[in-house]
Amino acid sequence: MTILILGLVLFLGTHSVRIVAEGWRTATIARVGPGVWKGVYSLVALAGFVLIVWGYGLARQSPVVLWTPPLAMRHVASLLTLIAFVMLSAAYVPRNGIKARLKHPMVLSVKVWAFAHLLANGTLADVLLFGGFLVWAVLDFRAARQRDRAAGTVYPAGTLAGTAATVAVGVAAWALFAFWLHAAWIGVAPFGR
């Protein structure tokens, strides 16, 4: 569990700098340059990600079960992750109405993804992993919206074509992950194959 916690601290810590130390971040980038900042940030985040994967894998070998979710929660989680994939695609597909409406769809997708996994899993490692990401996403979304208000950020309106493409990409990515990659990479088939 220690490795998982260390990974979460490194990964979510690097991704929390704008939440807790925006002024320090700006001053540091000005002092060392954006290239050095991005390099160090990426290395620390990557180390954190590797530790999360390793630590979570170790924790799954000897799970500490806190509760056993009802089977129906797997179906709820599947629906919520579909929504999360559509929101994630909204962060990248240009001129879509979802991003115009939500402003920060990637962070919201992390929120929904984490919540879905908390509903469907009941081990201590799951609570640490998905609970950590959920808390981070709530705080990051709030900080991002505050930055938008302070800067007067206006998001361009989406188009019907952009929104339709966003939904299509999100559904396709979700299907690929739900029916194949989740089992191949994580070792758990969401639909019980």
PDB file of C-alpha atoms in Angstrom:
ATOM      1  CA  MET A   1       0.000   0.000   0.000  1.00  0.00           C
ATOM      2  CA  THR A   2       2.949   2.307   0.661  1.00  0.00           C
ATOM      3  CA  ILE A   3       4.001   2.222  -3.002  1.00  0.00           C
ATOM      4  CA  LEU A   4       0.474   3.084  -4.136  1.00  0.00           C
ATOM      5  CA  ILE A   5       0.271   5.980  -1.682  1.00  0.00           C
ATOM      6  CA  LEU A   6       3.697   7.289  -2.735  1.00  0.00           C
ATOM      7  CA  GLY A   7       2.643   7.093  -6.380  1.00  0.00           C
ATOM      8  CA  LEU A   8      -0.573   8.992  -5.666  1.00  0.00           C
ATOM      9  CA  VAL A   9       1.335  11.675  -3.762  1.00  0.00           C
ATOM     10  CA  LEU A  10       3.792  12.158  -6.645  1.00  0.00           C
ATOM     11  CA  PHE A  11       1.267  11.961  -9.487  1.00  0.00           C
ATOM     12  CA  LEU A  12      -1.575  13.926  -7.924  1.00  0.00           C
ATOM     13  CA  GLY A  13       0.890  16.232  -6.208  1.00  0.00           C
ATOM     14  CA  THR A  14       2.405  17.358  -9.496  1.00  0.00           C
ATOM     15  CA  HIS A  15      -1.081  17.768 -10.925  1.00  0.00           C
ATOM     16  CA  SER A  16      -2.111  19.853  -7.900  1.00  0.00           C
ATOM     17  CA  VAL A  17       0.475  22.623  -8.198  1.00  0.00           C
ATOM     18  CA  ARG A  18      -2.008  24.912  -9.967  1.00  0.00           C
ATOM     19  CA  ILE A  19      -4.554  24.214  -7.230  1.00  0.00           C
ATOM     20  CA  VAL A  20      -2.358  25.115  -4.263  1.00  0.00           C
ATOM     21  CA  ALA A  21       0.579  27.156  -5.601  1.00  0.00           C
ATOM     22  CA  GLU A  22      -0.281  28.966  -8.834  1.00  0.00           C
ATOM     23  CA  GLY A  23       1.976  31.917  -7.969  1.00  0.00           C
ATOM     24  CA  TRP A  24       4.934  29.676  -7.159  1.00  0.00           C
ATOM     25  CA  ARG A  25       4.374  27.719 -10.390  1.00  0.00           C
ATOM     26  CA  THR A  26       4.339  30.895 -12.486  1.00  0.00           C
ATOM     27  CA  ALA A  27       7.479  32.252 -10.772  1.00  0.00           C
ATOM     28  CA  THR A  28       9.301  28.930 -11.155  1.00  0.00           C
ATOM     29  CA  ILE A  29       8.469  28.662 -14.852  1.00  0.00           C
ATOM     30  CA  ALA A  30       9.712  32.241 -15.336  1.00  0.00           C
ATOM     31  CA  ARG A  31      12.953  31.399 -13.476  1.00  0.00           C
ATOM     32  CA  VAL A  32      13.817  27.994 -15.004  1.00  0.00           C
ATOM     33  CA  GLY A  33      11.972  28.209 -18.318  1.00  0.00           C
ATOM     34  CA  PRO A  34       8.991  26.249 -19.615  1.00  0.00           C
ATOM     35  CA  GLY A  35      11.127  23.429 -21.060  1.00  0.00           C
ATOM     36  CA  VAL A  36      12.837  22.619 -17.760  1.00  0.00           C
ATOM     37  CA  TRP A  37       9.526  22.931 -15.892  1.00  0.00           C
ATOM     38  CA  LYS A  38       7.752  20.549 -18.273  1.00  0.00           C
ATOM     39  CA  GLY A  39      10.665  18.099 -18.173  1.00  0.00           C
ATOM     40  CA  VAL A  40      10.825  17.887 -14.378  1.00  0.00           C
ATOM     41  CA  TYR A  41       7.018  17.888 -14.088  1.00  0.00           C
ATOM     42  CA  SER A  42       6.749  15.044 -16.617  1.00  0.00           C
ATOM     43  CA  LEU A  43       9.451  12.938 -14.936  1.00  0.00           C
ATOM     44  CA  VAL A  44       7.883  13.276 -11.484  1.00  0.00           C
ATOM     45  CA  ALA A  45       4.379  12.583 -12.846  1.00  0.00           C
ATOM     46  CA  LEU A  46       5.639   9.563 -14.803  1.00  0.00           C
ATOM     47  CA  ALA A  47       7.405   8.195 -11.708  1.00  0.00           C
ATOM     48  CA  GLY A  48       4.172   8.657  -9.779  1.00  0.00           C
ATOM     49  CA  PHE A  49       2.156   6.889 -12.465  1.00  0.00           C
ATOM     50  CA  VAL A  50       4.557   3.924 -12.510  1.00  0.00           C
ATOM     51  CA  LEU A  51       4.361   3.671  -8.709  1.00  0.00           C
ATOM     52  CA  ILE A  52       0.533   3.841  -8.837  1.00  0.00           C
ATOM     53  CA  VAL A  53       0.369   0.988 -11.349  1.00  0.00           C
ATOM     54  CA  TRP A  54       2.911  -1.093  -9.425  1.00  0.00           C
ATOM     55  CA  GLY A  55       1.431  -0.339  -6.003  1.00  0.00           C
ATOM     56  CA  TYR A  56      -2.151  -0.995  -7.106  1.00  0.00           C
ATOM     57  CA  GLY A  57      -1.090  -4.281  -8.696  1.00  0.00           C
ATOM     58  CA  LEU A  58       0.612  -5.338  -5.458  1.00  0.00           C
ATOM     59  CA  ALA A  59      -2.388  -4.296  -3.369  1.00  0.00           C
ATOM     60  CA  ARG A  60      -4.745  -6.352  -5.563  1.00  0.00           C
ATOM     61  CA  GLN A  61      -2.745  -9.485  -4.728  1.00  0.00           C
ATOM     62  CA  SER A  62      -3.806  -9.237  -1.061  1.00  0.00           C
ATOM     63  CA  PRO A  63      -6.953  -7.117  -1.099  1.00  0.00           C
ATOM     64  CA  VAL A  64      -8.333  -5.580   2.057  1.00  0.00           C
ATOM     65  CA  VAL A  65     -12.086  -5.769   1.442  1.00  0.00           C
ATOM     66  CA  LEU A  66     -14.020  -2.904   3.034  1.00  0.00           C
ATOM     67  CA  TRP A  67     -17.389  -3.769   1.463  1.00  0.00           C
ATOM     68  CA  THR A  68     -18.848  -5.840  -1.346  1.00  0.00           C
ATOM     69  CA  PRO A  69     -20.757  -3.659  -3.813  1.00  0.00           C
ATOM     70  CA  PRO A  70     -23.996  -5.034  -5.259  1.00  0.00           C
ATOM     71  CA  LEU A  71     -23.656  -6.497  -8.759  1.00  0.00           C
ATOM     72  CA  ALA A  72     -25.889  -3.729 -10.128  1.00  0.00           C
ATOM     73  CA  MET A  73     -23.118  -1.215  -9.381  1.00  0.00           C
ATOM     74  CA  ARG A  74     -21.068  -2.741 -12.211  1.00  0.00           C
ATOM     75  CA  HIS A  75     -23.803  -1.700 -14.640  1.00  0.00           C
ATOM     76  CA  VAL A  76     -24.013   1.780 -13.135  1.00  0.00           C
ATOM     77  CA  ALA A  77     -20.217   2.070 -13.357  1.00  0.00           C
ATOM     78  CA  SER A  78     -20.295   1.006 -17.017  1.00  0.00           C
ATOM     79  CA  LEU A  79     -22.816   3.726 -17.846  1.00  0.00           C
ATOM     80  CA  LEU A  80     -20.862   6.338 -15.904  1.00  0.00           C
ATOM     81  CA  THR A  81     -17.594   5.403 -17.599  1.00  0.00           C
ATOM     82  CA  LEU A  82     -19.317   5.773 -20.975  1.00  0.00           C
ATOM     83  CA  ILE A  83     -20.197   9.328 -19.959  1.00  0.00           C
ATOM     84  CA  ALA A  84     -16.623   9.851 -18.742  1.00  0.00           C
ATOM     85  CA  PHE A  85     -15.194   8.737 -22.095  1.00  0.00           C
ATOM     86  CA  VAL A  86     -17.471  11.144 -23.971  1.00  0.00           C
ATOM     87  CA  MET A  87     -16.378  13.988 -21.674  1.00  0.00           C
ATOM     88  CA  LEU A  88     -12.732  13.006 -22.138  1.00  0.00           C
ATOM     89  CA  SER A  89     -13.107  13.110 -25.904  1.00  0.00           C
ATOM     90  CA  ALA A  90     -14.720  16.562 -25.537  1.00  0.00           C
ATOM     91  CA  ALA A  91     -11.383  17.861 -24.266  1.00  0.00           C
ATOM     92  CA  TYR A  92      -9.777  17.042 -27.632  1.00  0.00           C
ATOM     93  CA  VAL A  93     -12.382  17.150 -30.410  1.00  0.00           C
ATOM     94  CA  PRO A  94     -12.526  20.735 -31.669  1.00  0.00           C
ATOM     95  CA  ARG A  95     -15.640  22.903 -31.639  1.00  0.00           C
ATOM     96  CA  ASN A  96     -17.930  20.669 -29.626  1.00  0.00           C
ATOM     97  CA  GLY A  97     -20.816  21.837 -27.498  1.00  0.00           C
ATOM     98  CA  ILE A  98     -19.858  19.633 -24.569  1.00  0.00           C
ATOM     99  CA  LYS A  99     -16.618  21.534 -23.942  1.00  0.00           C
ATOM    100  CA  ALA A 100     -18.402  24.833 -24.538  1.00  0.00           C
ATOM    101  CA  ARG A 101     -20.888  23.903 -21.818  1.00  0.00           C
ATOM    102  CA  LEU A 102     -18.667  22.085 -19.286  1.00  0.00           C
ATOM    103  CA  LYS A 103     -15.486  24.180 -19.779  1.00  0.00           C
ATOM    104  CA  HIS A 104     -13.162  21.522 -18.333  1.00  0.00           C
ATOM    105  CA  PRO A 105     -14.505  18.183 -19.539  1.00  0.00           C
ATOM    106  CA  MET A 106     -11.270  16.240 -18.920  1.00  0.00           C
ATOM    107  CA  VAL A 107     -11.304  16.988 -15.204  1.00  0.00           C
ATOM    108  CA  LEU A 108     -15.018  16.204 -15.042  1.00  0.00           C
ATOM    109  CA  SER A 109     -14.352  12.913 -16.835  1.00  0.00           C
ATOM    110  CA  VAL A 110     -11.819  11.994 -14.139  1.00  0.00           C
ATOM    111  CA  LYS A 111     -14.434  12.841 -11.511  1.00  0.00           C
ATOM    112  CA  VAL A 112     -17.068  10.605 -13.112  1.00  0.00           C
ATOM    113  CA  TRP A 113     -14.538   7.802 -13.821  1.00  0.00           C
ATOM    114  CA  ALA A 114     -13.331   7.792 -10.207  1.00  0.00           C
ATOM    115  CA  PHE A 115     -16.852   7.902  -8.767  1.00  0.00           C
ATOM    116  CA  ALA A 116     -17.944   5.041 -11.035  1.00  0.00           C
ATOM    117  CA  HIS A 117     -15.062   2.887  -9.868  1.00  0.00           C
ATOM    118  CA  LEU A 118     -15.776   3.669  -6.205  1.00  0.00           C
ATOM    119  CA  LEU A 119     -19.337   2.426  -6.724  1.00  0.00           C
ATOM    120  CA  ALA A 120     -18.192  -0.864  -8.246  1.00  0.00           C
ATOM    121  CA  ASN A 121     -15.166  -1.664  -6.068  1.00  0.00           C
ATOM    122  CA  GLY A 122     -14.825  -2.030  -2.329  1.00  0.00           C
ATOM    123  CA  THR A 123     -11.203  -2.646  -1.399  1.00  0.00           C
ATOM    124  CA  LEU A 124      -8.882  -0.332   0.486  1.00  0.00           C
ATOM    125  CA  ALA A 125      -6.665   0.044  -2.589  1.00  0.00           C
ATOM    126  CA  ASP A 126      -9.716   1.072  -4.659  1.00  0.00           C
ATOM    127  CA  VAL A 127     -10.732   3.659  -2.079  1.00  0.00           C
ATOM    128  CA  LEU A 128      -7.209   5.091  -2.026  1.00  0.00           C
ATOM    129  CA  LEU A 129      -6.800   5.106  -5.813  1.00  0.00           C
ATOM    130  CA  PHE A 130     -10.234   6.213  -6.983  1.00  0.00           C
ATOM    131  CA  GLY A 131     -10.991   8.288  -3.895  1.00  0.00           C
ATOM    132  CA  GLY A 132      -7.690  10.129  -4.356  1.00  0.00           C
ATOM    133  CA  PHE A 133      -8.464  10.892  -7.976  1.00  0.00           C
ATOM    134  CA  LEU A 134     -12.014  11.978  -7.104  1.00  0.00           C
ATOM    135  CA  VAL A 135     -10.848  14.414  -4.419  1.00  0.00           C
ATOM    136  CA  TRP A 136      -8.170  15.772  -6.766  1.00  0.00           C
ATOM    137  CA  ALA A 137     -10.682  16.230  -9.616  1.00  0.00           C
ATOM    138  CA  VAL A 138     -13.150  18.090  -7.387  1.00  0.00           C
ATOM    139  CA  LEU A 139     -10.424  20.475  -6.195  1.00  0.00           C
ATOM    140  CA  ASP A 140      -8.889  20.900  -9.648  1.00  0.00           C
ATOM    141  CA  PHE A 141     -12.233  21.646 -11.288  1.00  0.00           C
ATOM    142  CA  ARG A 142     -12.982  24.307  -8.700  1.00  0.00           C
ATOM    143  CA  ALA A 143      -9.530  25.885  -9.156  1.00  0.00           C
ATOM    144  CA  ALA A 144      -9.837  25.828 -12.956  1.00  0.00           C
ATOM    145  CA  ARG A 145     -13.242  27.530 -12.842  1.00  0.00           C
ATOM    146  CA  GLN A 146     -11.829  30.183 -10.490  1.00  0.00           C
ATOM    147  CA  ARG A 147      -8.961  30.824 -12.933  1.00  0.00           C
ATOM    148  CA  ASP A 148     -11.478  31.103 -15.786  1.00  0.00           C
ATOM    149  CA  ARG A 149     -13.549  33.662 -13.884  1.00  0.00           C
ATOM    150  CA  ALA A 150     -10.461  35.683 -12.913  1.00  0.00           C
ATOM    151  CA  ALA A 151      -9.183  35.694 -16.505  1.00  0.00           C
ATOM    152  CA  GLY A 152     -12.617  36.232 -18.089  1.00  0.00           C
ATOM    153  CA  THR A 153     -12.143  33.096 -20.197  1.00  0.00           C
ATOM    154  CA  VAL A 154     -14.820  32.516 -22.809  1.00  0.00           C
ATOM    155  CA  TYR A 155     -15.072  29.137 -24.512  1.00  0.00           C
ATOM    156  CA  PRO A 156     -16.106  29.065 -28.183  1.00  0.00           C
ATOM    157  CA  ALA A 157     -19.536  27.732 -28.998  1.00  0.00           C
ATOM    158  CA  GLY A 158     -19.657  24.203 -30.308  1.00  0.00           C
ATOM    159  CA  THR A 159     -21.127  22.978 -33.535  1.00  0.00           C
ATOM    160  CA  LEU A 160     -23.498  20.093 -34.103  1.00  0.00           C
ATOM    161  CA  ALA A 161     -20.836  18.299 -36.172  1.00  0.00           C
ATOM    162  CA  GLY A 162     -18.204  18.794 -33.469  1.00  0.00           C
ATOM    163  CA  THR A 163     -20.537  17.566 -30.769  1.00  0.00           C
ATOM    164  CA  ALA A 164     -21.611  14.519 -32.798  1.00  0.00           C
ATOM    165  CA  ALA A 165     -17.963  13.681 -33.507  1.00  0.00           C
ATOM    166  CA  THR A 166     -17.183  14.016 -29.789  1.00  0.00           C
ATOM    167  CA  VAL A 167     -19.933  11.570 -28.844  1.00  0.00           C
ATOM    168  CA  ALA A 168     -18.887   9.124 -31.592  1.00  0.00           C
ATOM    169  CA  VAL A 169     -15.216   9.209 -30.542  1.00  0.00           C
ATOM    170  CA  GLY A 170     -16.133   8.845 -26.863  1.00  0.00           C
ATOM    171  CA  VAL A 171     -18.481   5.893 -27.443  1.00  0.00           C
ATOM    172  CA  ALA A 172     -15.940   4.155 -29.719  1.00  0.00           C
ATOM    173  CA  ALA A 173     -13.120   4.657 -27.197  1.00  0.00           C
ATOM    174  CA  TRP A 174     -15.339   3.431 -24.351  1.00  0.00           C
ATOM    175  CA  ALA A 175     -16.352   0.311 -26.310  1.00  0.00           C
ATOM    176  CA  LEU A 176     -12.734  -0.481 -27.164  1.00  0.00           C
ATOM    177  CA  PHE A 177     -11.706  -0.093 -23.549  1.00  0.00           C
ATOM    178  CA  ALA A 178     -14.752  -1.772 -21.965  1.00  0.00           C
ATOM    179  CA  PHE A 179     -14.835  -4.806 -24.234  1.00  0.00           C
ATOM    180  CA  TRP A 180     -11.121  -5.395 -24.750  1.00  0.00           C
ATOM    181  CA  LEU A 181      -8.461  -3.130 -23.240  1.00  0.00           C
ATOM    182  CA  HIS A 182      -9.747  -3.128 -19.638  1.00  0.00           C
ATOM    183  CA  ALA A 183      -9.387  -6.908 -19.430  1.00  0.00           C
ATOM    184  CA  ALA A 184      -6.087  -6.909 -21.337  1.00  0.00           C
ATOM    185  CA  TRP A 185      -4.445  -4.116 -19.316  1.00  0.00           C
ATOM    186  CA  ILE A 186      -6.159  -4.291 -15.915  1.00  0.00           C
ATOM    187  CA  GLY A 187      -7.083  -7.969 -15.807  1.00  0.00           C
ATOM    188  CA  VAL A 188     -10.759  -7.304 -15.078  1.00  0.00           C
ATOM    189  CA  ALA A 189     -13.508  -7.714 -17.685  1.00  0.00           C
ATOM    190  CA  PRO A 190     -16.184  -5.089 -16.904  1.00  0.00           C
ATOM    191  CA  PHE A 191     -18.888  -7.251 -18.478  1.00  0.00           C
ATOM    192  CA  GLY A 192     -17.766 -10.485 -16.845  1.00  0.00           C
ATOM    193  CA  ARG A 193     -16.332 -12.286 -19.852  1.00  0.00           C
TER     194      ARG A 193
END
